[in-house]
PDB file of C-alpha atoms (C1' of nucleotides) in Angstrom:
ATOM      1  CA  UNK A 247      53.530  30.357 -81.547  1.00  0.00           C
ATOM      2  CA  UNK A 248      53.675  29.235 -77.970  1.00  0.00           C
ATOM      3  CA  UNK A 249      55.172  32.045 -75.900  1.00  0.00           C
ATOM      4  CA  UNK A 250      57.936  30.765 -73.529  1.00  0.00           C
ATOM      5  CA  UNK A 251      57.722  30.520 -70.152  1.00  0.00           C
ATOM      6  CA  UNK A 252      60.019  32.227 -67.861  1.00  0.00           C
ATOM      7  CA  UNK A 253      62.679  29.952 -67.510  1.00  0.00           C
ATOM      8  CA  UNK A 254      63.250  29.989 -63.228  1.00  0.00           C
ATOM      9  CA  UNK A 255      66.472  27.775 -61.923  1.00  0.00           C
ATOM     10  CA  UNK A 256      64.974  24.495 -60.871  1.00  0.00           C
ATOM     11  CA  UNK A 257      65.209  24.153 -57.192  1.00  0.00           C
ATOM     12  CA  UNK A 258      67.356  21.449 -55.783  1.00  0.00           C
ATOM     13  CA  UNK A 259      66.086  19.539 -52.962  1.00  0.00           C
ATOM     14  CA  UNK A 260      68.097  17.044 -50.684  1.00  0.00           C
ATOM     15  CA  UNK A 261      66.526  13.635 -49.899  1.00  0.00           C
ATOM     16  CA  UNK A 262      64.668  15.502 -46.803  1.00  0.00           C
ATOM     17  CA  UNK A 263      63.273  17.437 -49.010  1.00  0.00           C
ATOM     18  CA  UNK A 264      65.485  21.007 -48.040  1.00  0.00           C
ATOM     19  CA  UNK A 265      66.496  23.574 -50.214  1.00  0.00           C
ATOM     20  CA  UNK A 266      69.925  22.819 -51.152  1.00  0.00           C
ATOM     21  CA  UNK A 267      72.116  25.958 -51.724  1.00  0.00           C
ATOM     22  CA  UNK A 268      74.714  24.895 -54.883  1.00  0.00           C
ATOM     23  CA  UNK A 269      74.384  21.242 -56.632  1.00  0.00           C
ATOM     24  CA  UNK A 270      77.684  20.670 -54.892  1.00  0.00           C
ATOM     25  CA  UNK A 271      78.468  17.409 -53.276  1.00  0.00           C
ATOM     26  CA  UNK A 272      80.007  19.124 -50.268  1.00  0.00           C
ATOM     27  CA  UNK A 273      77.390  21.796 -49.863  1.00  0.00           C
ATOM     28  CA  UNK A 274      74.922  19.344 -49.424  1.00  0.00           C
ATOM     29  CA  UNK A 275      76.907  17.612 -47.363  1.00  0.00           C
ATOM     30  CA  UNK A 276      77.450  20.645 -44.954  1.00  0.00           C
ATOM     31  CA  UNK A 277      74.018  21.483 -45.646  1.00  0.00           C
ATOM     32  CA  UNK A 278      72.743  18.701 -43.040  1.00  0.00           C
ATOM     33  CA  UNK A 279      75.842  17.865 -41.077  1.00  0.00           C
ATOM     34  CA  UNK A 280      77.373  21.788 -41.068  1.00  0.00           C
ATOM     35  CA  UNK A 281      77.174  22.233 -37.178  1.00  0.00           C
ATOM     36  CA  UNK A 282      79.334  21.757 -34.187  1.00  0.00           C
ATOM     37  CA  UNK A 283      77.418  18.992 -32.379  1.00  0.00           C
ATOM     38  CA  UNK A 284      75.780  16.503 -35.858  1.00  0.00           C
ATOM     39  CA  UNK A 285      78.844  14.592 -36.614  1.00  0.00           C
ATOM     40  CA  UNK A 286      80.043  14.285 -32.843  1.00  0.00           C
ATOM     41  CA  UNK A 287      76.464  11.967 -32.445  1.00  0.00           C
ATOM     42  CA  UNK A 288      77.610  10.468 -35.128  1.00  0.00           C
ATOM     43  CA  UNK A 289      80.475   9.210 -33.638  1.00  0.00           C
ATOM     44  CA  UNK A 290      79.015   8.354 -30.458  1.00  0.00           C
ATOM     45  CA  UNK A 291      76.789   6.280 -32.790  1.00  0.00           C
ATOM     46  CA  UNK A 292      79.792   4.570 -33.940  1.00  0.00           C
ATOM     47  CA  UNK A 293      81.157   4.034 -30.695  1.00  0.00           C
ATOM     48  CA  UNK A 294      78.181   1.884 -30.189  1.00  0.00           C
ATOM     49  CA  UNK A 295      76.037   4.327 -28.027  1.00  0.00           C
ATOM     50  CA  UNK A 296      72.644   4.399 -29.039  1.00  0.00           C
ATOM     51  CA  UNK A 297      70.813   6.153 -26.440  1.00  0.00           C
ATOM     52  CA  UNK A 298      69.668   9.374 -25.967  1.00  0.00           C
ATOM     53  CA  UNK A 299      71.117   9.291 -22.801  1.00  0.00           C
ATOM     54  CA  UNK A 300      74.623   8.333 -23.746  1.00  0.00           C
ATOM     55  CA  UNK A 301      74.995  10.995 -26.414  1.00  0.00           C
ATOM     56  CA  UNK A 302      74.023  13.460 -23.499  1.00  0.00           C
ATOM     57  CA  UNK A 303      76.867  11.676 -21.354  1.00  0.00           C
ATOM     58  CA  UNK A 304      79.855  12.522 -24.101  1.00  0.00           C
ATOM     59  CA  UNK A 305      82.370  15.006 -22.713  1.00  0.00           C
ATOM     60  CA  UNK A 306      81.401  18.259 -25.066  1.00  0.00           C
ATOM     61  CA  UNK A 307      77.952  18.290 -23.185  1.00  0.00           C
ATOM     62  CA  UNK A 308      75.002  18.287 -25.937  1.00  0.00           C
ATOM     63  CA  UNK A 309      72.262  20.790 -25.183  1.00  0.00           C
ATOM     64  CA  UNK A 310      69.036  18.370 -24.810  1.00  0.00           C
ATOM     65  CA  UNK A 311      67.316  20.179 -27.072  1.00  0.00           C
ATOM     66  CA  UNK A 312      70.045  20.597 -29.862  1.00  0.00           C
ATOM     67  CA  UNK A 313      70.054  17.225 -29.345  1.00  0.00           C
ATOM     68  CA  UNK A 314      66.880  16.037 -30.074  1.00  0.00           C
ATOM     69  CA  UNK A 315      66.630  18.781 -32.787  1.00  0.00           C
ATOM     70  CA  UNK A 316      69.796  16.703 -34.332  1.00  0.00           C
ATOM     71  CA  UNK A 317      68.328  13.569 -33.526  1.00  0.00           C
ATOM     72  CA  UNK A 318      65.018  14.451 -35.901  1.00  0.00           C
ATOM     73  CA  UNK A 319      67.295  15.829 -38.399  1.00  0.00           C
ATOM     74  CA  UNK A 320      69.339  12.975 -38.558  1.00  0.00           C
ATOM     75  CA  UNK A 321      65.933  10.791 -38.675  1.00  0.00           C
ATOM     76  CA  UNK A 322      64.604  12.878 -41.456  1.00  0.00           C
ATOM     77  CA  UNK A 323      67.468  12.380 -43.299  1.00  0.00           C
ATOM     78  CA  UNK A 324      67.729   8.751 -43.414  1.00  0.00           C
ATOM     79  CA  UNK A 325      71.258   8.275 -41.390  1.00  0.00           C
ATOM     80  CA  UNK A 326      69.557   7.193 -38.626  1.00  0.00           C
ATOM     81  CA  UNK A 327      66.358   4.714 -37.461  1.00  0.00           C
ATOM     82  CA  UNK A 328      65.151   4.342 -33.755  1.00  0.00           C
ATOM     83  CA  UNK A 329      65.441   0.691 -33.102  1.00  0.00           C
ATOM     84  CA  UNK A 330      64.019  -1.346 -30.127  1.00  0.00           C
ATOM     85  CA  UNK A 331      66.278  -1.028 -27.316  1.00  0.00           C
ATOM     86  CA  UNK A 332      68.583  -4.391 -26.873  1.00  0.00           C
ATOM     87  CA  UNK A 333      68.079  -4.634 -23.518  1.00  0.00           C
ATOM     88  CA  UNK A 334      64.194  -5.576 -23.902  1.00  0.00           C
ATOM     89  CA  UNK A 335      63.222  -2.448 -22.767  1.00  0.00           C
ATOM     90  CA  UNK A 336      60.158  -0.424 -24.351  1.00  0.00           C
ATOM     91  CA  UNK A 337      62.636   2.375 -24.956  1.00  0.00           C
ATOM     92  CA  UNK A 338      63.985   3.101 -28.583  1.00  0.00           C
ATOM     93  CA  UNK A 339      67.750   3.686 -29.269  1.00  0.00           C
ATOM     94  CA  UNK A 340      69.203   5.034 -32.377  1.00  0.00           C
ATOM     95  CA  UNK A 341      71.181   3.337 -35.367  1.00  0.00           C
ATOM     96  CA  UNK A 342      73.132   4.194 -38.260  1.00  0.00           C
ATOM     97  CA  UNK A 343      71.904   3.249 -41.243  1.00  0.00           C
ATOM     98  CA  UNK A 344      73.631   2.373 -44.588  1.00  0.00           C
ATOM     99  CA  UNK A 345      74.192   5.845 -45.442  1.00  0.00           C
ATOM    100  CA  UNK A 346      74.440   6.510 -42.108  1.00  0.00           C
ATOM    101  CA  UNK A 347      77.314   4.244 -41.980  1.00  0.00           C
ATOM    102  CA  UNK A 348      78.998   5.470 -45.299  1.00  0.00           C
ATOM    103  CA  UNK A 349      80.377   8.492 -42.814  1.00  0.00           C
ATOM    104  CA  UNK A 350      83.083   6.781 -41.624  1.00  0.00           C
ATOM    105  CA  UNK A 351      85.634   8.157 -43.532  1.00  0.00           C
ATOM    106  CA  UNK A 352      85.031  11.400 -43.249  1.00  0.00           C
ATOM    107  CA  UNK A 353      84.711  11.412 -39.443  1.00  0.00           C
ATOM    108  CA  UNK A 354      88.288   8.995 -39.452  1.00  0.00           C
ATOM    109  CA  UNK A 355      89.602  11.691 -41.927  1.00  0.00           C
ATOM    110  CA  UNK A 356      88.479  14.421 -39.784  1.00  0.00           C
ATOM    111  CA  UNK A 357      89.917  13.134 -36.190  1.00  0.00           C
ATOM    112  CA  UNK A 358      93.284  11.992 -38.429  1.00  0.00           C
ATOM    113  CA  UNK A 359      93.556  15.519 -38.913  1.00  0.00           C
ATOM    114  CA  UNK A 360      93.018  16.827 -35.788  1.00  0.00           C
ATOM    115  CA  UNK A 361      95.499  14.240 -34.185  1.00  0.00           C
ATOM    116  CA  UNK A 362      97.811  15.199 -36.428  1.00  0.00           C
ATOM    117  CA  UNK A 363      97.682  19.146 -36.448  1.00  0.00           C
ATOM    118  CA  UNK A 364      95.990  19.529 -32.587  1.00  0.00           C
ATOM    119  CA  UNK A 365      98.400  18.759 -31.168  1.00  0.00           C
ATOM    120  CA  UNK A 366      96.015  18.655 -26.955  1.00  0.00           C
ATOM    121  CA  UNK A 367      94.232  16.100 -28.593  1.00  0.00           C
ATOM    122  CA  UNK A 368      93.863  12.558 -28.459  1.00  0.00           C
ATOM    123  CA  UNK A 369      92.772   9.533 -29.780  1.00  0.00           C
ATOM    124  CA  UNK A 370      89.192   7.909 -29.520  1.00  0.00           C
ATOM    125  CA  UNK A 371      88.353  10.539 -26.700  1.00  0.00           C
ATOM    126  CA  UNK A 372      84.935  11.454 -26.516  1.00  0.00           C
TER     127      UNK A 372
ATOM    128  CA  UNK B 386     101.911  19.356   5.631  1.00  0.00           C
ATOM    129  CA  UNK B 387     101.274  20.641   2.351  1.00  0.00           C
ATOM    130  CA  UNK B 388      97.165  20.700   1.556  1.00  0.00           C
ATOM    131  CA  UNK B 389      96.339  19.761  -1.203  1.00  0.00           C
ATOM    132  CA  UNK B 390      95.272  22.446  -4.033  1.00  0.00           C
ATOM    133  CA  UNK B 391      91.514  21.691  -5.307  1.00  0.00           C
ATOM    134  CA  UNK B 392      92.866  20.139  -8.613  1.00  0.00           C
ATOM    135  CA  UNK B 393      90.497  22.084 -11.089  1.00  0.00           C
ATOM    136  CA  UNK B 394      90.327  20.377 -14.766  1.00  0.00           C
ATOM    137  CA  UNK B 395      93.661  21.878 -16.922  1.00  0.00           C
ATOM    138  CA  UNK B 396      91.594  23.764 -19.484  1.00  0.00           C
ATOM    139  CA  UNK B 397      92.263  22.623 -22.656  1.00  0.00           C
ATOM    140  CA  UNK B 398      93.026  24.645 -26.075  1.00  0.00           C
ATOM    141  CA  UNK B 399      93.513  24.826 -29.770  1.00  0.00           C
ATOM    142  CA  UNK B 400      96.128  25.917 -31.610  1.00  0.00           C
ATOM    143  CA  UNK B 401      94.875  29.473 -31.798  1.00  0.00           C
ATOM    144  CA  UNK B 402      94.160  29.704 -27.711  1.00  0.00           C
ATOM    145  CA  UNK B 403      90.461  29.136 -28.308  1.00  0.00           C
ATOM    146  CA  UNK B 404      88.876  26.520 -25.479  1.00  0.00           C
ATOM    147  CA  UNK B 405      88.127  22.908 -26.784  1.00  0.00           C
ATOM    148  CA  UNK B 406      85.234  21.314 -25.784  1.00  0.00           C
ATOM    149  CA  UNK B 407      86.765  18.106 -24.957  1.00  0.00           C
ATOM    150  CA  UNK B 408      89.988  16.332 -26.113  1.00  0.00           C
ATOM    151  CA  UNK B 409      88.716  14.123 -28.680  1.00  0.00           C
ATOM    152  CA  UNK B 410      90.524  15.087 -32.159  1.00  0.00           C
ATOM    153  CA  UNK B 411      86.790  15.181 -34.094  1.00  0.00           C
ATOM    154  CA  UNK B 412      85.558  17.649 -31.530  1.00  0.00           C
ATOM    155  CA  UNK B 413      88.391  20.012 -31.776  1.00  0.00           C
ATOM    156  CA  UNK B 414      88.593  19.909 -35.317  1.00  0.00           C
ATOM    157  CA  UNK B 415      84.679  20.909 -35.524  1.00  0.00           C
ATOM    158  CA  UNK B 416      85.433  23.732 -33.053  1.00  0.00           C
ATOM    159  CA  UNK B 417      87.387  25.341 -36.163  1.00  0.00           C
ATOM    160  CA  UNK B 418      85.527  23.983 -39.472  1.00  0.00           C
ATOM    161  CA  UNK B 419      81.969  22.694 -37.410  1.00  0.00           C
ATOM    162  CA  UNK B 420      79.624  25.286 -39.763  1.00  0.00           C
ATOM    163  CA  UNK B 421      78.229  25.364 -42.819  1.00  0.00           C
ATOM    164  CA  UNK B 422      80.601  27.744 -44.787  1.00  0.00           C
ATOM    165  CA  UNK B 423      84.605  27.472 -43.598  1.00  0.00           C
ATOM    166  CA  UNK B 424      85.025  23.924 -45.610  1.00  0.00           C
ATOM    167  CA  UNK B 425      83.514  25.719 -48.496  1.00  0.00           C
ATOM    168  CA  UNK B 426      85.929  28.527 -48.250  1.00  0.00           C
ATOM    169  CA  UNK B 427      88.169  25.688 -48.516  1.00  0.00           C
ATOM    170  CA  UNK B 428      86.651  23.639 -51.137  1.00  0.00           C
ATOM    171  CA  UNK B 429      87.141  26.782 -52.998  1.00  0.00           C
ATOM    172  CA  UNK B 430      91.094  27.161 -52.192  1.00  0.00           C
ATOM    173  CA  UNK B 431      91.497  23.879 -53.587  1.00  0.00           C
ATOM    174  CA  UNK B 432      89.830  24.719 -56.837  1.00  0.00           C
ATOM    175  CA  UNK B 433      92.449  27.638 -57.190  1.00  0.00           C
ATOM    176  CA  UNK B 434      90.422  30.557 -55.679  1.00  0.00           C
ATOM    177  CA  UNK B 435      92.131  32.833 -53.743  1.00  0.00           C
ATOM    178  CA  UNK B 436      90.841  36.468 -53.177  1.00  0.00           C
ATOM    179  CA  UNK B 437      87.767  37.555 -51.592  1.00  0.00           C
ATOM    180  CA  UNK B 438      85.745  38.358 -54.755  1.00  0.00           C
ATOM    181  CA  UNK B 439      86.514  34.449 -55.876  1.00  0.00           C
ATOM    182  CA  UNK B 440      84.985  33.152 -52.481  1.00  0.00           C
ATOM    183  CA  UNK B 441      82.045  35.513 -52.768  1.00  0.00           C
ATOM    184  CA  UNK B 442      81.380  34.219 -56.593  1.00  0.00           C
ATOM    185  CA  UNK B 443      80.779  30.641 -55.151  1.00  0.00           C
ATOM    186  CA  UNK B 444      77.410  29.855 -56.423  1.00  0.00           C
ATOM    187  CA  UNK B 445      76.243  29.023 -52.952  1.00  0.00           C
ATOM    188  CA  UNK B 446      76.509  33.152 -51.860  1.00  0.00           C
ATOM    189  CA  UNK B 447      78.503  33.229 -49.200  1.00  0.00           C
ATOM    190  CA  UNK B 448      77.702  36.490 -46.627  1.00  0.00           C
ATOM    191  CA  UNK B 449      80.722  39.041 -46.999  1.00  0.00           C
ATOM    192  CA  UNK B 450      80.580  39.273 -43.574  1.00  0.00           C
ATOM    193  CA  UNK B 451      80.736  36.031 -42.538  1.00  0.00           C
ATOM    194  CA  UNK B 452      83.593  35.431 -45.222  1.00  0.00           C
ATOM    195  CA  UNK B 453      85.912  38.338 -43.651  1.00  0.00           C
ATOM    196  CA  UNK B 454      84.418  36.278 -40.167  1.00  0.00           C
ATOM    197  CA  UNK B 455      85.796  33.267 -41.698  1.00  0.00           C
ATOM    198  CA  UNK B 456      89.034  33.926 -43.102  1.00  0.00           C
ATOM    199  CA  UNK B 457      90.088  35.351 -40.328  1.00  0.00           C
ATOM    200  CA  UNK B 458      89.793  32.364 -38.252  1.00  0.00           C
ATOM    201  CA  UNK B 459      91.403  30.138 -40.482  1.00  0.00           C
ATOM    202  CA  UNK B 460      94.496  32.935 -40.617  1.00  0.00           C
ATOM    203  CA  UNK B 461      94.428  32.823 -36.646  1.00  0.00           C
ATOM    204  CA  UNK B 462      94.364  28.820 -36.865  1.00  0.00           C
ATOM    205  CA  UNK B 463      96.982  28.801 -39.251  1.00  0.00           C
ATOM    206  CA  UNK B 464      94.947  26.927 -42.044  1.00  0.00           C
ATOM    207  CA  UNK B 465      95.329  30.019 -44.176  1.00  0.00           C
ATOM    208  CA  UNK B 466      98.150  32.933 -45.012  1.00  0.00           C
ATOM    209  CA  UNK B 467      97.439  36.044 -46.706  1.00  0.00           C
ATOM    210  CA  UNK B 468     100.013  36.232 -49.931  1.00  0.00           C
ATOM    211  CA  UNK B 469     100.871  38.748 -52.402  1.00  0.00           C
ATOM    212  CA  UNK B 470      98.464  37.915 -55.518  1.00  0.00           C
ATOM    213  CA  UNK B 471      99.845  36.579 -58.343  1.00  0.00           C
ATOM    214  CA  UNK B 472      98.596  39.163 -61.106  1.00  0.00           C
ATOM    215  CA  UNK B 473     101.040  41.662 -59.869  1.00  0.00           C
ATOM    216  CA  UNK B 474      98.614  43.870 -57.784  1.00  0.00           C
ATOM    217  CA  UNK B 475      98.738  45.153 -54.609  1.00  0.00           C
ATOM    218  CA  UNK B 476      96.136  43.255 -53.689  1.00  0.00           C
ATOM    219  CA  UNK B 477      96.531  40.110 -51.341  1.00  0.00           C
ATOM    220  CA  UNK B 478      95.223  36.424 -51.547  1.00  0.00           C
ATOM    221  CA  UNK B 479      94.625  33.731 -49.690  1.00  0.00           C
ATOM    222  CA  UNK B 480      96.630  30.433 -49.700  1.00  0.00           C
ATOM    223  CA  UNK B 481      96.434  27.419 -47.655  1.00  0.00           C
ATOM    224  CA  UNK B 482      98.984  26.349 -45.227  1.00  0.00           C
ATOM    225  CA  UNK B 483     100.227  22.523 -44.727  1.00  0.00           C
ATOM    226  CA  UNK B 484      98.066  22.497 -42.341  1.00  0.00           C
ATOM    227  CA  UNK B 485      94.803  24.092 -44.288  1.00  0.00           C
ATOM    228  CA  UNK B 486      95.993  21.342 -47.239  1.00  0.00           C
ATOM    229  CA  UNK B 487      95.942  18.185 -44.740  1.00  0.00           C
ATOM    230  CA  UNK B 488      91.975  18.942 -44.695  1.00  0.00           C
ATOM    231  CA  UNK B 489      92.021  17.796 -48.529  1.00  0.00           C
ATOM    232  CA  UNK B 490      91.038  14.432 -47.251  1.00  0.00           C
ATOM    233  CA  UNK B 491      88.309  15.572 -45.106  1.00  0.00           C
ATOM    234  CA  UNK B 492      86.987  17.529 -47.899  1.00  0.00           C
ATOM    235  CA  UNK B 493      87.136  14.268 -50.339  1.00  0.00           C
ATOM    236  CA  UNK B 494      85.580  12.092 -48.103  1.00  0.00           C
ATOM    237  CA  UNK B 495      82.238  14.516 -47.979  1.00  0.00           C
ATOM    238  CA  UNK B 496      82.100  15.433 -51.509  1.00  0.00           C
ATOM    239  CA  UNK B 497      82.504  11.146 -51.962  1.00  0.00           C
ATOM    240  CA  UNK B 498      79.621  10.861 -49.032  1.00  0.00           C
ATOM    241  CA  UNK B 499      77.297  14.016 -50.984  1.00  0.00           C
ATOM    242  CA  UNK B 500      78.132  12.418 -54.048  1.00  0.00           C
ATOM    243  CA  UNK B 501      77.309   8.782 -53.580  1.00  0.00           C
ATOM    244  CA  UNK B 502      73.958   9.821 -51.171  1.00  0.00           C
ATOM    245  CA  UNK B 503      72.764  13.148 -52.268  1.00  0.00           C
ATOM    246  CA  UNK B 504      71.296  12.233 -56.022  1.00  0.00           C
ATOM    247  CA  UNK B 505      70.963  15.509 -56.740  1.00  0.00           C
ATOM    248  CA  UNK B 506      74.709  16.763 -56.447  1.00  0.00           C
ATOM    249  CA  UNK B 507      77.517  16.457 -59.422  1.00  0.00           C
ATOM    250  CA  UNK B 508      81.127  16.170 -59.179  1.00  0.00           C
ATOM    251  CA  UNK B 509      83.312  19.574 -59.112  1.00  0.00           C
ATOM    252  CA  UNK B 510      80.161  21.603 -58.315  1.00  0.00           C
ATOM    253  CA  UNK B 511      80.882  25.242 -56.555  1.00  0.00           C
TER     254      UNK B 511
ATOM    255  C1'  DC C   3      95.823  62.390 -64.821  1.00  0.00           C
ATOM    256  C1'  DC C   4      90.701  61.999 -63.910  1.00  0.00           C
ATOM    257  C1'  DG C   5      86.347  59.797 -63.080  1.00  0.00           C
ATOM    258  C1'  DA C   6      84.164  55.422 -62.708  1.00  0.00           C
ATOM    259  C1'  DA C   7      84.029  50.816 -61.439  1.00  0.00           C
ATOM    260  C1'  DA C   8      85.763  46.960 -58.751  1.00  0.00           C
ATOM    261  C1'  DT C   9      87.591  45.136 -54.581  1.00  0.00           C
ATOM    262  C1'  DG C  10      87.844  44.048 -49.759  1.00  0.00           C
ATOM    263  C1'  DC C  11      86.114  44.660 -46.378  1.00  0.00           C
ATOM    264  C1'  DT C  12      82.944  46.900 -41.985  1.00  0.00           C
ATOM    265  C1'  DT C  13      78.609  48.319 -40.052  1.00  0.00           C
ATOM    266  C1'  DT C  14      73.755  47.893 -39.030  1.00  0.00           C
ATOM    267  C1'  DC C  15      69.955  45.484 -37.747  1.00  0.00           C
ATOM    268  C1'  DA C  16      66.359  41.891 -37.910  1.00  0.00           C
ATOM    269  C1'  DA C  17      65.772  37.002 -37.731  1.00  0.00           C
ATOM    270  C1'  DA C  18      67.300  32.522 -36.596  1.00  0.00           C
ATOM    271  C1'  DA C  19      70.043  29.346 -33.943  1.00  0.00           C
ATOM    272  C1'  DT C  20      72.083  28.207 -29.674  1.00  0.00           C
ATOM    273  C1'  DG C  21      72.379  26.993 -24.927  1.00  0.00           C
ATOM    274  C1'  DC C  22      71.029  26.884 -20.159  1.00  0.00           C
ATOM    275  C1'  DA C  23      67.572  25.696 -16.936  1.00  0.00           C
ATOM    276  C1'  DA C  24      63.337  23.976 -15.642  1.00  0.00           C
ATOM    277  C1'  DG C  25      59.401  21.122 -16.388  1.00  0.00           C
ATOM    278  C1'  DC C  26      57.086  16.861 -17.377  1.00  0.00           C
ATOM    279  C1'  DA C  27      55.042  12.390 -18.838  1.00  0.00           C
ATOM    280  C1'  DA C  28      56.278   7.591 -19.508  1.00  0.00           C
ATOM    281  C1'  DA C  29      59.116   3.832 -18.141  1.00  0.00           C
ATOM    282  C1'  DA C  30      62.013   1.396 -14.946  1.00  0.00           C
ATOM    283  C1'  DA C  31      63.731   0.420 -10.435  1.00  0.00           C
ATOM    284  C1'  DG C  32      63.131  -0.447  -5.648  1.00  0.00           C
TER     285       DG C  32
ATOM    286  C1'  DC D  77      53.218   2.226  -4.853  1.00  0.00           C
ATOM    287  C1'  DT D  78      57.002   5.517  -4.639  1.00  0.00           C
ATOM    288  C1'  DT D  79      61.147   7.124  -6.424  1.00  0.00           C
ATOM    289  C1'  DT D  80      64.353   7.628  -9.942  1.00  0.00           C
ATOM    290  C1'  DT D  81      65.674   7.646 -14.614  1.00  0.00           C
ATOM    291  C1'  DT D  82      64.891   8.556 -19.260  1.00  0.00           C
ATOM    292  C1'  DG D  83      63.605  11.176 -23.202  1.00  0.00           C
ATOM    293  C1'  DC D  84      62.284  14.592 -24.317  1.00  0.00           C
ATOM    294  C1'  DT D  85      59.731  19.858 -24.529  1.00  0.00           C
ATOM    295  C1'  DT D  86      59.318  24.679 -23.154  1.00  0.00           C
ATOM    296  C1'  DG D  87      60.821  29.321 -21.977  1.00  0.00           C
ATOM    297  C1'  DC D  88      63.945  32.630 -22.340  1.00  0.00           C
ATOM    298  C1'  DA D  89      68.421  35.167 -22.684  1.00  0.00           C
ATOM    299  C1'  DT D  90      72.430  35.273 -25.556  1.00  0.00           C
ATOM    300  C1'  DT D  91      74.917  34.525 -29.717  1.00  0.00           C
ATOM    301  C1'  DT D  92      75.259  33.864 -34.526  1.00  0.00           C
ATOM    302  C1'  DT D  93      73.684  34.521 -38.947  1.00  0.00           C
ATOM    303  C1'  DG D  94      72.459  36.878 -43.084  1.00  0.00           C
ATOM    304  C1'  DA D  95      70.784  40.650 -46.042  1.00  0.00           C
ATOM    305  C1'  DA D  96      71.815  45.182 -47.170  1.00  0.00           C
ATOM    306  C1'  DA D  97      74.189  49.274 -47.219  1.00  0.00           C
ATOM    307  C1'  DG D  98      78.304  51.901 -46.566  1.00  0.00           C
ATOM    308  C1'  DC D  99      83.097  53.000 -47.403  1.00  0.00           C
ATOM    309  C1'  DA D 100      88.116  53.468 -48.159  1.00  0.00           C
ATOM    310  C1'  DT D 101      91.451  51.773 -51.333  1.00  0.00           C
ATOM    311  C1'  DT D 102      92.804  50.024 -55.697  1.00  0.00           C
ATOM    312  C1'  DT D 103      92.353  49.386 -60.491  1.00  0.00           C
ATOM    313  C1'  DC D 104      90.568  50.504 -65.007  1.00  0.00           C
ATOM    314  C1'  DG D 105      89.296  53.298 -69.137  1.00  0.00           C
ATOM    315  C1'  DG D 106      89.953  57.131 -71.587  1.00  0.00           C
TER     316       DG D 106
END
DNA sequence: CCGAAATGCTTTCAAAATGCAAGCAAAAAG
DNA sequence: CTTTTTGCTTGCATTTTGAAAGCATTTCGG
């Protein structure tokens, strides 16, 4: 009679490979972009600025080495790739990818609500 | 003739008197929810929880201390109010605002973004 | 009514994250 | 070539987090 093995929770990993705390869809979520400074890079991103320069530039004043921190996160992740600059330069810039991309909503659903219930804020600022 | 005053920047705030990093609607509304936990608390409001014991039974195990931490922000920001609970007791509950409610798009568009990228979340998780 | 358990926090303290400033190598500009 | 800009990294003080324990009040079981 095989004696069973102690049955432990399997782990649950997100695509980085991090411990995920709950299976939810929303704890993962928060789980890599659950700070103050992630999704505002994002939306520089969308705003078309790619460089590490211009996301240091945005009015809220990213640390430059939360920055870069968020930037490998980010990378690790799969949101964003480093691309070559368009200006022919040998520098890299950053770009959304797909999934990357697929936060649009939730950033539009996040300033809709601030616009609507902040009221000393205002649109595409930042 | 009147000299001029050094015009310093008109510091800008929230709704509960904190200081906003910038005016742009995103930014302010991460300066309330920008962490890993508050949107769960929420999350969890939606699903019908409302007392302490409910948040702290969320399978991701939120801190008590940062859940006391938490709800009281979102009572000064007016996202939550404190109501008698329903079973009769003395006890008191949480309940969201209008305002804490408006966020139910913001917390859809995640769980749609965890859902659709994170393979290893479900739907109505937490 | 009484003792025990549950609830809703607060306190304590170590560890981790944050943020400011400075430093620095590679690239670009002059 | 020299200077400036860019894209980071490092060091360090401060703040936040999180695990655990403590505790007053409320509720439950008998």
């Amino acid at each position: 009679m095989p004696k069973d093995k102690p049955r432990v929770p399997k782990p649950l990993k997100n695509q980085a490979g991090d411990l995920l705390r709950s299976p939810c869809p929303l704890a993962c979520m928060l789980d890599v972009c659950g700070d103050r400074w992630t999704l505002l890079i994002i939306r520089d991103l969308f705003f078309g600025r790619s460089r590490f320069k211009d996301f240091t530039a945005s009015p809220e004043g990213i640390p430059t080495n939360i920055l870069a921190d968020r930037l490998n996160r980010l990378l690790r992740h799969g949101i964003v790739v480093q691309v070559p600059a368009e200006d022919g330069s040998l520098r890299l810039g950053y770009q959304l990818t797909e999934k990357g991309s697929a936060l649009r909503p939730v950033i539009e659903a996040m300033r809709d609500w601030g616009l609507k219930w902040e009221p000393s804020t205002k649109a595409e600022m930042g």
